[in-house]
Amino acid sequence: MTAPKPLVVVGDVLLDEDIEGVATRLSPDAPAPVVDVTADRRHPGGAGLAAALAARGGRDVTLVTALGDDPASEAVRRELSGRVKLVELPLNGTLPVKTRVLASGRPLVRFDRGGGTPGEPDAAVRDALAGAHAVLVADYGRHTASAVREHLAAVTPRTPLVWDPHPKGDSPVPGARLVTPNAAETRALCPGDDETLRAYAGRGAELADRWQAAGVAVTMGERGVLLTRPGSGTPMLIPAPYRASGDPCGAGDCFAAATAAALADGALPEEALQRAVAEAAAFVAAGGATNPGLWRTADASRAEDEPRTDAFALAEQVRARGGMVVATGGCFDLLHAGHVGLLESARRIGDCLIVCLNSDASITRRKGPGRPLNREADRVRVLEALGSVDAVAVFEEDTPQGLLDKLRPDVWVKGGDYSVQDLPEAETLRAWGGQAVVLPYLDGRSTTLLARRAAAAATPRGPLEPPAERCP
């Protein structure tokens, strides 16, 4: 597998703040809800979010944006440090801050503060664009794209460019490979009340002509993405792989980043859009920009005793905002495709996934001498690195029932050839109204099978093919 190719993101960074809580009463002095705050999170938004998403998986991403000396700009620099390379334009003013107040996961109000004007780009911008295999313009109407427009126009003939437009921003530079307006933006640019596919196809083709773009991909939420080209040819509809329920904030940034990343790696526009639709759906299902795992620092130099995400605190936060807590358990000794499929499926059920992990001593009692193959700290580290896992809790007993009594998840998930009647945890879950479920498991994968294959390869005596054990 070839390494991911370098990508440059150009655009306006914002600082997004989410104040989460629950509202169970009205204020005595006004008919307004009182929000009891349970969490307060800040992270880069706009082009900053798009760049961070593009950098997942080890891609070399450079972000060209305007930052100042204000606290919001400093917060963005700290959060993006180690994730992307910053090429800064001076900012005359302050970085915009968008604050959402949510009650039980539902937005109540948003406050917008700050704003400034980008200064002139220098040679570092030209050099960054020259080394890109693709460019993404994440335009949020704050004029960074305008300041860099001349440099963007110069690279477009030889470099795939994706432009994510904004109603208050500039028109894309001619020759863009793809422009990605959403449905509302196309209606604003080509007025009309008709929301049929035919109408969006016409608007997309009109905009492709207007912008001299190779293609316009109209994002339509759960309906998918409609790819149109200049003229009146038949459009291509890329449907969403499944109906993703969750916070859609940031889904457009995820879609645009995934599209540009795929083009950088040599994909055709149609292939890039298919990948991007799937990634955006998974992003929303995992909690969107508010997913705690999204901004977890993946630093290989992190000390093993550094505090990690507290599973119990996470469960309380999710419950406080009306979300669903999902848990699963097992040894997860040698992580394989069966594990990954189970965890990804389990995460899509609710609003967070907590893995209840057998300790080393627990595995030795269950599996015998020589197990586990990987020590507890390593198994925790690998699980926490997965985007589908929000937290890990280790238990010392032979079963996770004691841990479940404290964690009290809404759903307990197992995979393989179990039935719910076989699960001792099922009765435990019923005590607080929870539900145990069984998910399909990728057949023929198990830690024991992998270990015996490795032993057979090291000692050539012919392949050993025992039946796959129940796993994890």
Short mmCIF file of C-alpha atoms in Angstrom, two decimals:
data_model
loop_
_atom_site.label_atom_id
_atom_site.label_comp_id
_atom_site.label_asym_id
_atom_site.label_seq_id
_atom_site.Cartn_x
_atom_site.Cartn_y
_atom_site.Cartn_z
CA MET A 1 0.00 0.00 0.00
CA THR A 2 1.46 3.36 -1.04
CA ALA A 3 1.81 6.16 1.47
CA PRO A 4 -0.84 8.89 1.37
CA LYS A 5 0.19 11.87 -0.75
CA PRO A 6 0.66 15.42 0.62
CA LEU A 7 -2.38 17.69 0.70
CA VAL A 8 -2.71 21.45 1.20
CA VAL A 9 -5.82 22.98 2.78
CA VAL A 10 -6.43 26.69 2.22
CA GLY A 11 -9.19 28.49 4.07
CA ASP A 12 -10.69 30.12 7.11
CA VAL A 13 -10.14 28.59 10.53
CA LEU A 14 -12.70 29.13 13.28
CA LEU A 15 -12.68 28.12 16.93
CA ASP A 16 -15.74 25.98 17.66
CA GLU A 17 -16.96 25.73 21.24
CA ASP A 18 -19.67 23.30 22.35
CA ILE A 19 -21.26 23.81 25.76
CA GLU A 20 -23.21 20.63 26.52
CA GLY A 21 -25.72 19.97 29.26
CA VAL A 22 -29.28 19.07 30.17
CA ALA A 23 -32.32 21.31 30.41
CA THR A 24 -35.13 20.17 32.71
CA ARG A 25 -36.60 23.48 33.82
CA LEU A 26 -37.28 27.07 32.73
CA SER A 27 -35.67 30.16 34.17
CA PRO A 28 -37.90 31.94 36.75
CA ASP A 29 -37.27 35.35 35.16
CA ALA A 30 -37.97 34.42 31.52
CA PRO A 31 -39.46 31.59 29.45
CA ALA A 32 -35.98 30.27 28.63
CA PRO A 33 -34.49 26.85 29.39
CA VAL A 34 -31.87 26.53 32.12
CA VAL A 35 -28.95 24.38 30.95
CA ASP A 36 -26.98 22.48 33.58
CA VAL A 37 -23.55 22.23 31.94
CA THR A 38 -21.91 18.79 31.82
CA ALA A 39 -19.11 19.42 29.31
CA ASP A 40 -17.34 22.31 27.57
CA ARG A 41 -15.24 21.47 24.51
CA ARG A 42 -13.25 23.66 22.11
CA HIS A 43 -11.65 22.59 18.86
CA PRO A 44 -10.65 24.06 15.49
CA GLY A 45 -13.49 24.43 13.03
CA GLY A 46 -13.81 25.33 9.38
CA ALA A 47 -10.57 24.77 7.48
CA GLY A 48 -8.92 23.67 10.74
CA LEU A 49 -11.35 20.77 11.12
CA ALA A 50 -10.98 19.84 7.46
CA ALA A 51 -7.18 19.78 7.75
CA ALA A 52 -7.25 17.68 10.94
CA LEU A 53 -9.60 15.17 9.34
CA ALA A 54 -7.43 14.94 6.23
CA ALA A 55 -4.36 14.29 8.39
CA ARG A 56 -5.83 11.17 9.99
CA GLY A 57 -3.93 8.10 8.88
CA GLY A 58 -0.58 9.87 8.66
CA ARG A 59 -1.14 12.10 5.63
CA ASP A 60 1.18 15.11 5.36
CA VAL A 61 -1.22 18.08 5.48
CA THR A 62 -0.32 21.76 5.31
CA LEU A 63 -2.92 24.33 6.37
CA VAL A 64 -2.70 27.82 4.87
CA THR A 65 -4.81 30.15 6.99
CA ALA A 66 -4.90 33.50 8.79
CA LEU A 67 -4.15 33.52 12.53
CA GLY A 68 -3.53 36.35 14.97
CA ASP A 69 -2.27 36.94 18.51
CA ASP A 70 -5.64 36.50 20.23
CA PRO A 71 -6.51 33.63 22.64
CA ALA A 72 -8.66 31.85 20.06
CA SER A 73 -5.78 31.76 17.56
CA GLU A 74 -3.46 30.39 20.24
CA ALA A 75 -6.00 27.69 21.09
CA VAL A 76 -6.13 26.63 17.44
CA ARG A 77 -2.33 26.49 17.21
CA ARG A 78 -2.15 24.26 20.29
CA GLU A 79 -4.81 21.86 19.04
CA LEU A 80 -3.35 21.54 15.55
CA SER A 81 0.24 21.19 16.75
CA GLY A 82 1.60 17.82 15.74
CA ARG A 83 -1.33 17.16 13.41
CA VAL A 84 -0.77 19.56 10.50
CA LYS A 85 1.87 22.03 9.36
CA LEU A 86 0.72 25.65 9.61
CA VAL A 87 1.55 28.30 7.01
CA GLU A 88 0.13 31.48 8.46
CA LEU A 89 -1.12 34.70 6.95
CA PRO A 90 -1.31 37.63 9.36
CA LEU A 91 -4.80 38.28 10.77
CA ASN A 92 -5.89 41.86 11.32
CA GLY A 93 -8.43 41.35 14.09
CA THR A 94 -9.40 38.26 16.06
CA LEU A 95 -10.22 34.71 15.07
CA PRO A 96 -13.97 33.99 14.85
CA VAL A 97 -15.39 31.93 17.72
CA LYS A 98 -18.66 30.03 17.30
CA THR A 99 -20.25 28.83 20.52
CA ARG A 100 -23.10 26.32 20.50
CA VAL A 101 -25.19 25.55 23.57
CA LEU A 102 -26.67 22.06 23.44
CA ALA A 103 -29.19 20.40 25.74
CA SER A 104 -29.32 16.60 25.54
CA GLY A 105 -27.45 16.83 22.25
CA ARG A 106 -29.86 19.33 20.67
CA PRO A 107 -28.61 22.84 19.81
CA LEU A 108 -30.46 25.62 21.61
CA VAL A 109 -28.55 28.71 20.50
CA ARG A 110 -25.29 29.76 18.86
CA PHE A 111 -23.15 32.81 19.56
CA ASP A 112 -20.69 34.16 16.98
CA ARG A 113 -17.86 36.44 18.10
CA GLY A 114 -14.74 37.91 16.59
CA GLY A 115 -13.51 38.35 13.06
CA GLY A 116 -10.66 39.85 11.12
CA THR A 117 -9.08 40.39 7.71
CA PRO A 118 -6.29 38.20 6.32
CA GLY A 119 -3.05 39.90 5.29
CA GLU A 120 -0.88 39.27 2.26
CA PRO A 121 0.58 35.79 1.61
CA ASP A 122 4.33 35.29 1.39
CA ALA A 123 6.60 32.88 -0.48
CA ALA A 124 5.84 30.08 2.01
CA VAL A 125 2.30 29.87 0.60
CA ARG A 126 3.58 29.47 -2.96
CA ASP A 127 6.07 26.81 -1.86
CA ALA A 128 3.43 24.86 0.05
CA LEU A 129 1.05 24.79 -2.90
CA ALA A 130 3.84 23.76 -5.26
CA GLY A 131 4.44 20.56 -3.28
CA ALA A 132 0.79 19.50 -2.98
CA HIS A 133 -0.70 16.50 -4.78
CA ALA A 134 -4.13 18.10 -4.28
CA VAL A 135 -5.52 21.31 -2.80
CA LEU A 136 -8.68 21.82 -0.77
CA VAL A 137 -10.15 25.30 -0.41
CA ALA A 138 -12.37 25.38 2.69
CA ASP A 139 -14.02 28.77 2.21
CA TYR A 140 -15.98 30.11 5.19
CA GLY A 141 -16.47 33.60 3.81
CA ARG A 142 -13.61 35.14 5.80
CA HIS A 143 -11.51 35.92 2.69
CA THR A 144 -8.43 33.72 3.17
CA ALA A 145 -9.16 32.17 -0.25
CA SER A 146 -9.38 35.67 -1.71
CA ALA A 147 -5.97 36.59 -0.31
CA VAL A 148 -4.41 33.46 -1.86
CA ARG A 149 -6.48 33.44 -5.06
CA GLU A 150 -3.61 34.29 -7.39
CA HIS A 151 -1.52 31.39 -6.08
CA LEU A 152 -4.50 29.01 -6.33
CA ALA A 153 -5.12 29.96 -9.94
CA ALA A 154 -1.47 29.27 -10.74
CA VAL A 155 -1.52 25.66 -9.47
CA THR A 156 -4.96 24.64 -10.75
CA PRO A 157 -3.81 23.62 -14.26
CA ARG A 158 -1.49 20.94 -12.85
CA THR A 159 -2.95 20.07 -9.41
CA PRO A 160 -6.44 18.73 -8.56
CA LEU A 161 -8.31 21.40 -6.63
CA VAL A 162 -11.49 20.90 -4.58
CA TRP A 163 -13.37 24.07 -3.62
CA ASP A 164 -15.90 23.94 -0.78
CA PRO A 165 -17.75 27.23 -1.31
CA HIS A 166 -19.54 29.61 1.05
CA PRO A 167 -22.37 32.07 0.26
CA LYS A 168 -20.24 34.97 1.53
CA GLY A 169 -17.04 33.81 -0.15
CA ASP A 170 -15.50 34.16 -3.58
CA SER A 171 -16.38 32.10 -6.62
CA PRO A 172 -14.04 29.16 -7.22
CA VAL A 173 -11.04 29.76 -9.45
CA PRO A 174 -11.60 28.49 -13.03
CA GLY A 175 -10.42 24.94 -13.63
CA ALA A 176 -11.34 23.47 -10.23
CA ARG A 177 -11.58 19.67 -10.42
CA LEU A 178 -14.62 19.60 -8.11
CA VAL A 179 -16.75 22.20 -6.35
CA THR A 180 -18.85 20.90 -3.43
CA PRO A 181 -21.79 23.18 -2.56
CA ASN A 182 -24.59 21.81 -0.40
CA ALA A 183 -28.20 21.79 -1.49
CA ALA A 184 -29.08 25.05 0.28
CA GLU A 185 -26.13 26.84 -1.29
CA THR A 186 -27.10 25.73 -4.79
CA ARG A 187 -30.65 27.00 -4.21
CA ALA A 188 -29.26 30.35 -3.09
CA LEU A 189 -26.98 30.57 -6.12
CA CYS A 190 -29.64 29.34 -8.56
CA PRO A 191 -32.93 30.45 -6.97
CA GLY A 192 -35.94 28.18 -7.10
CA ASP A 193 -38.21 26.17 -4.81
CA ASP A 194 -37.96 22.89 -6.72
CA GLU A 195 -36.03 20.32 -4.67
CA THR A 196 -36.22 17.37 -7.05
CA LEU A 197 -33.11 15.60 -8.29
CA ARG A 198 -33.79 17.04 -11.73
CA ALA A 199 -33.72 20.56 -10.30
CA TYR A 200 -30.44 19.97 -8.46
CA ALA A 201 -28.94 18.41 -11.58
CA GLY A 202 -29.84 21.54 -13.53
CA ARG A 203 -28.41 23.83 -10.87
CA GLY A 204 -25.20 21.81 -10.65
CA ALA A 205 -24.67 21.92 -14.42
CA GLU A 206 -25.40 25.67 -14.47
CA LEU A 207 -22.87 26.29 -11.69
CA ALA A 208 -20.24 24.12 -13.40
CA ASP A 209 -20.63 26.32 -16.49
CA ARG A 210 -20.57 29.51 -14.44
CA TRP A 211 -17.47 28.53 -12.47
CA GLN A 212 -15.69 26.79 -15.36
CA ALA A 213 -15.31 23.77 -13.10
CA ALA A 214 -14.76 20.20 -14.29
CA GLY A 215 -17.52 19.03 -11.99
CA VAL A 216 -19.92 20.18 -9.27
CA ALA A 217 -20.85 17.73 -6.51
CA VAL A 218 -24.05 18.84 -4.77
CA THR A 219 -24.25 17.35 -1.26
CA MET A 220 -27.80 16.52 -0.24
CA GLY A 221 -27.48 14.94 3.19
CA GLU A 222 -29.17 11.56 3.47
CA ARG A 223 -30.00 11.60 -0.25
CA GLY A 224 -26.30 11.42 -1.09
CA VAL A 225 -24.26 13.46 -3.56
CA LEU A 226 -25.15 14.46 -7.13
CA LEU A 227 -22.18 14.87 -9.49
CA THR A 228 -22.87 17.15 -12.45
CA ARG A 229 -20.69 18.48 -15.22
CA PRO A 230 -20.91 21.43 -17.62
CA GLY A 231 -23.68 21.00 -20.17
CA SER A 232 -26.71 18.77 -19.87
CA GLY A 233 -25.20 15.30 -19.47
CA THR A 234 -26.66 12.66 -17.19
CA PRO A 235 -25.55 13.29 -13.58
CA MET A 236 -24.18 10.61 -11.27
CA LEU A 237 -25.90 10.02 -7.91
CA ILE A 238 -23.75 8.60 -5.11
CA PRO A 239 -26.13 7.47 -2.34
CA ALA A 240 -25.15 7.37 1.33
CA PRO A 241 -24.21 3.83 2.43
CA TYR A 242 -26.67 3.98 5.33
CA ARG A 243 -28.82 6.45 7.24
CA ALA A 244 -26.44 8.07 9.72
CA SER A 245 -28.06 9.58 12.81
CA GLY A 246 -25.91 11.96 14.82
CA ASP A 247 -24.59 15.50 14.96
CA PRO A 248 -24.04 16.60 11.32
CA CYS A 249 -21.84 19.54 12.33
CA GLY A 250 -18.60 19.21 10.37
CA ALA A 251 -19.90 16.60 7.94
CA GLY A 252 -19.28 18.93 4.99
CA ASP A 253 -15.67 19.45 6.07
CA CYS A 254 -15.21 15.68 6.36
CA PHE A 255 -16.70 15.14 2.90
CA ALA A 256 -14.55 17.81 1.24
CA ALA A 257 -11.37 16.63 3.02
CA ALA A 258 -11.96 13.01 2.04
CA THR A 259 -12.62 14.02 -1.57
CA ALA A 260 -9.41 16.03 -1.83
CA ALA A 261 -7.40 13.29 -0.11
CA ALA A 262 -8.63 10.66 -2.55
CA LEU A 263 -7.78 12.89 -5.53
CA ALA A 264 -4.30 13.43 -4.07
CA ASP A 265 -3.82 9.66 -4.05
CA GLY A 266 -4.77 9.42 -7.72
CA ALA A 267 -8.47 8.50 -7.56
CA LEU A 268 -10.88 9.55 -10.27
CA PRO A 269 -13.51 12.12 -9.22
CA GLU A 270 -16.24 9.46 -9.15
CA GLU A 271 -14.10 7.21 -6.94
CA ALA A 272 -13.15 10.11 -4.68
CA LEU A 273 -16.79 11.04 -4.13
CA GLN A 274 -17.77 7.48 -3.27
CA ARG A 275 -15.05 7.33 -0.61
CA ALA A 276 -16.02 10.75 0.70
CA VAL A 277 -19.72 9.89 1.03
CA ALA A 278 -18.84 6.79 3.06
CA GLU A 279 -16.40 8.70 5.30
CA ALA A 280 -18.89 11.52 5.94
CA ALA A 281 -21.60 9.02 6.93
CA ALA A 282 -19.22 7.28 9.34
CA PHE A 283 -18.15 10.67 10.72
CA VAL A 284 -21.75 11.63 11.54
CA ALA A 285 -22.53 8.20 13.00
CA ALA A 286 -19.50 8.47 15.29
CA GLY A 287 -20.68 11.79 16.75
CA GLY A 288 -19.37 14.32 14.26
CA ALA A 289 -17.01 17.06 15.39
CA THR A 290 -18.13 16.52 19.02
CA ASN A 291 -16.84 12.92 19.08
CA PRO A 292 -14.40 12.85 22.05
CA GLY A 293 -12.11 10.46 20.19
CA LEU A 294 -11.68 12.80 17.23
CA TRP A 295 -9.41 15.22 19.06
CA ARG A 296 -7.68 12.65 21.26
CA THR A 297 -3.93 13.12 20.88
CA ALA A 298 -2.35 10.15 19.12
CA ASP A 299 1.21 10.77 20.28
CA ALA A 300 3.47 7.74 20.14
CA SER A 301 5.70 9.29 22.80
CA ARG A 302 2.91 9.52 25.35
CA ALA A 303 3.82 8.05 28.73
CA GLU A 304 2.02 4.84 29.57
CA ASP A 305 0.84 6.19 32.90
CA GLU A 306 -0.68 9.36 31.41
CA PRO A 307 -4.37 9.69 32.31
CA ARG A 308 -6.69 8.39 29.60
CA THR A 309 -10.35 8.94 28.84
CA ASP A 310 -12.35 7.96 31.93
CA ALA A 311 -14.99 5.45 30.85
CA PHE A 312 -17.33 6.21 33.75
CA ALA A 313 -17.16 10.00 33.27
CA LEU A 314 -17.76 9.54 29.54
CA ALA A 315 -20.80 7.34 30.18
CA GLU A 316 -22.25 9.95 32.54
CA GLN A 317 -21.71 12.74 30.02
CA VAL A 318 -23.38 10.81 27.23
CA ARG A 319 -26.34 9.88 29.44
CA ALA A 320 -26.67 13.47 30.67
CA ARG A 321 -27.29 14.69 27.14
CA GLY A 322 -29.76 11.90 26.41
CA GLY A 323 -27.34 9.71 24.43
CA MET A 324 -26.98 5.93 24.32
CA VAL A 325 -23.99 4.21 25.93
CA VAL A 326 -22.81 1.05 24.16
CA ALA A 327 -20.29 -1.38 25.65
CA THR A 328 -18.58 -4.56 24.52
CA GLY A 329 -15.95 -6.77 26.10
CA GLY A 330 -13.24 -9.31 25.54
CA CYS A 331 -9.52 -10.02 25.53
CA PHE A 332 -8.61 -8.33 22.23
CA ASP A 333 -5.20 -9.99 22.44
CA LEU A 334 -4.27 -9.95 18.74
CA LEU A 335 -6.48 -7.38 17.07
CA HIS A 336 -7.79 -8.69 13.74
CA ALA A 337 -10.43 -7.93 11.12
CA GLY A 338 -13.16 -9.65 13.13
CA HIS A 339 -12.50 -7.38 16.10
CA VAL A 340 -12.42 -4.24 13.96
CA GLY A 341 -15.69 -5.08 12.21
CA LEU A 342 -17.42 -5.79 15.53
CA LEU A 343 -16.20 -2.55 17.10
CA GLU A 344 -17.19 -0.43 14.11
CA SER A 345 -20.67 -1.98 14.04
CA ALA A 346 -21.08 -1.56 17.80
CA ARG A 347 -20.08 2.13 17.67
CA ARG A 348 -22.79 2.86 15.12
CA ILE A 349 -25.48 1.63 17.51
CA GLY A 350 -25.18 4.50 20.00
CA ASP A 351 -23.35 7.67 20.97
CA CYS A 352 -20.19 6.19 22.50
CA LEU A 353 -18.48 2.80 22.67
CA ILE A 354 -16.69 1.61 25.80
CA VAL A 355 -14.60 -1.56 25.65
CA CYS A 356 -14.50 -3.68 28.84
CA LEU A 357 -11.08 -5.35 28.61
CA ASN A 358 -9.89 -8.48 30.42
CA SER A 359 -6.77 -7.84 32.50
CA ASP A 360 -3.64 -9.91 31.97
CA ALA A 361 -4.37 -12.08 35.02
CA SER A 362 -7.96 -12.62 33.88
CA ILE A 363 -6.82 -13.82 30.45
CA THR A 364 -4.24 -16.18 31.93
CA ARG A 365 -6.89 -17.79 34.12
CA ARG A 366 -9.22 -18.18 31.13
CA LYS A 367 -6.77 -19.09 28.38
CA GLY A 368 -3.91 -20.72 30.26
CA PRO A 369 -0.14 -20.12 30.43
CA GLY A 370 1.32 -18.15 27.54
CA ARG A 371 -1.67 -15.84 27.22
CA PRO A 372 -2.06 -12.98 26.77
CA LEU A 373 0.35 -12.54 23.89
CA ASN A 374 0.19 -8.75 24.32
CA ARG A 375 0.31 -7.15 27.73
CA GLU A 376 -2.57 -5.09 29.05
CA ALA A 377 -1.04 -1.64 28.44
CA ASP A 378 -0.39 -2.49 24.79
CA ARG A 379 -3.89 -3.87 24.26
CA VAL A 380 -5.40 -0.72 25.78
CA ARG A 381 -3.20 1.48 23.60
CA VAL A 382 -4.20 -0.30 20.38
CA LEU A 383 -7.91 -0.16 21.20
CA GLU A 384 -7.81 3.52 22.12
CA ALA A 385 -6.18 4.30 18.77
CA LEU A 386 -9.25 3.04 16.92
CA GLY A 387 -11.71 5.71 15.84
CA SER A 388 -14.62 3.46 16.84
CA VAL A 389 -13.52 3.19 20.50
CA ASP A 390 -14.20 6.10 22.87
CA ALA A 391 -12.85 4.61 26.10
CA VAL A 392 -11.44 1.39 27.60
CA ALA A 393 -12.12 0.02 31.10
CA VAL A 394 -10.09 -2.94 32.44
CA PHE A 395 -11.59 -5.56 34.76
CA GLU A 396 -9.69 -8.11 36.88
CA GLU A 397 -12.48 -10.64 37.38
CA ASP A 398 -13.26 -13.57 35.09
CA THR A 399 -16.39 -11.82 33.76
CA PRO A 400 -17.23 -8.13 33.22
CA GLN A 401 -20.43 -8.27 35.27
CA GLY A 402 -19.04 -6.28 38.20
CA LEU A 403 -17.77 -3.59 35.85
CA LEU A 404 -21.12 -3.50 34.05
CA ASP A 405 -22.93 -2.94 37.36
CA LYS A 406 -20.92 0.27 37.76
CA LEU A 407 -20.88 1.34 34.11
CA ARG A 408 -24.57 0.54 33.41
CA PRO A 409 -24.49 0.72 29.59
CA ASP A 410 -27.70 0.89 27.60
CA VAL A 411 -26.53 -1.80 25.18
CA TRP A 412 -24.09 -4.71 25.63
CA VAL A 413 -22.69 -6.11 22.39
CA LYS A 414 -21.07 -9.46 21.65
CA GLY A 415 -20.15 -11.09 18.37
CA GLY A 416 -19.73 -14.60 17.03
CA ASP A 417 -21.92 -17.64 17.46
CA TYR A 418 -23.40 -16.57 20.77
CA SER A 419 -27.10 -16.15 21.30
CA VAL A 420 -28.49 -13.62 23.77
CA GLN A 421 -29.65 -16.54 25.93
CA ASP A 422 -26.01 -17.71 26.22
CA LEU A 423 -24.78 -14.39 27.57
CA PRO A 424 -24.60 -14.16 31.37
CA GLU A 425 -24.41 -10.38 30.97
CA ALA A 426 -27.92 -10.31 29.47
CA GLU A 427 -29.55 -10.79 32.88
CA THR A 428 -27.26 -8.13 34.38
CA LEU A 429 -28.35 -5.59 31.74
CA ARG A 430 -32.03 -6.20 32.47
CA ALA A 431 -31.57 -4.88 36.01
CA TRP A 432 -31.46 -1.28 34.72
CA GLY A 433 -33.42 -1.72 31.51
CA GLY A 434 -30.43 -2.36 29.25
CA GLN A 435 -30.33 -4.76 26.33
CA ALA A 436 -27.77 -7.38 25.29
CA VAL A 437 -27.43 -7.92 21.53
CA VAL A 438 -25.39 -10.17 19.27
CA LEU A 439 -23.80 -8.82 16.08
CA PRO A 440 -22.65 -10.82 13.07
CA TYR A 441 -19.00 -11.76 13.32
CA LEU A 442 -16.46 -12.14 10.51
CA ASP A 443 -16.10 -15.90 10.28
CA GLY A 444 -12.78 -17.71 10.50
CA ARG A 445 -10.87 -15.06 12.47
CA SER A 446 -9.59 -15.64 15.99
CA THR A 447 -6.56 -14.90 18.12
CA THR A 448 -5.86 -18.61 18.64
CA LEU A 449 -5.96 -19.28 14.90
CA LEU A 450 -3.56 -16.41 14.19
CA ALA A 451 -1.17 -17.57 16.92
CA ARG A 452 -1.12 -21.15 15.63
CA ARG A 453 -0.56 -19.99 12.06
CA ALA A 454 2.38 -17.91 13.25
CA ALA A 455 3.79 -20.90 15.13
CA ALA A 456 3.36 -23.10 12.07
CA ALA A 457 5.17 -20.55 9.92
CA ALA A 458 8.06 -20.40 12.39
CA THR A 459 8.28 -24.22 12.63
CA PRO A 460 7.53 -25.67 9.16
CA ARG A 461 5.39 -28.66 9.98
CA GLY A 462 2.39 -27.85 7.83
CA PRO A 463 -0.45 -25.42 8.48
CA LEU A 464 -2.57 -25.84 11.57
CA GLU A 465 -6.20 -25.07 10.94
CA PRO A 466 -8.22 -25.53 14.14
CA PRO A 467 -11.78 -24.24 14.32
CA ALA A 468 -11.99 -20.56 15.15
CA GLU A 469 -12.72 -19.97 18.83
CA ARG A 470 -15.33 -17.57 20.09
CA CYS A 471 -13.75 -14.20 20.18
CA PRO A 472 -12.88 -11.62 21.40
#
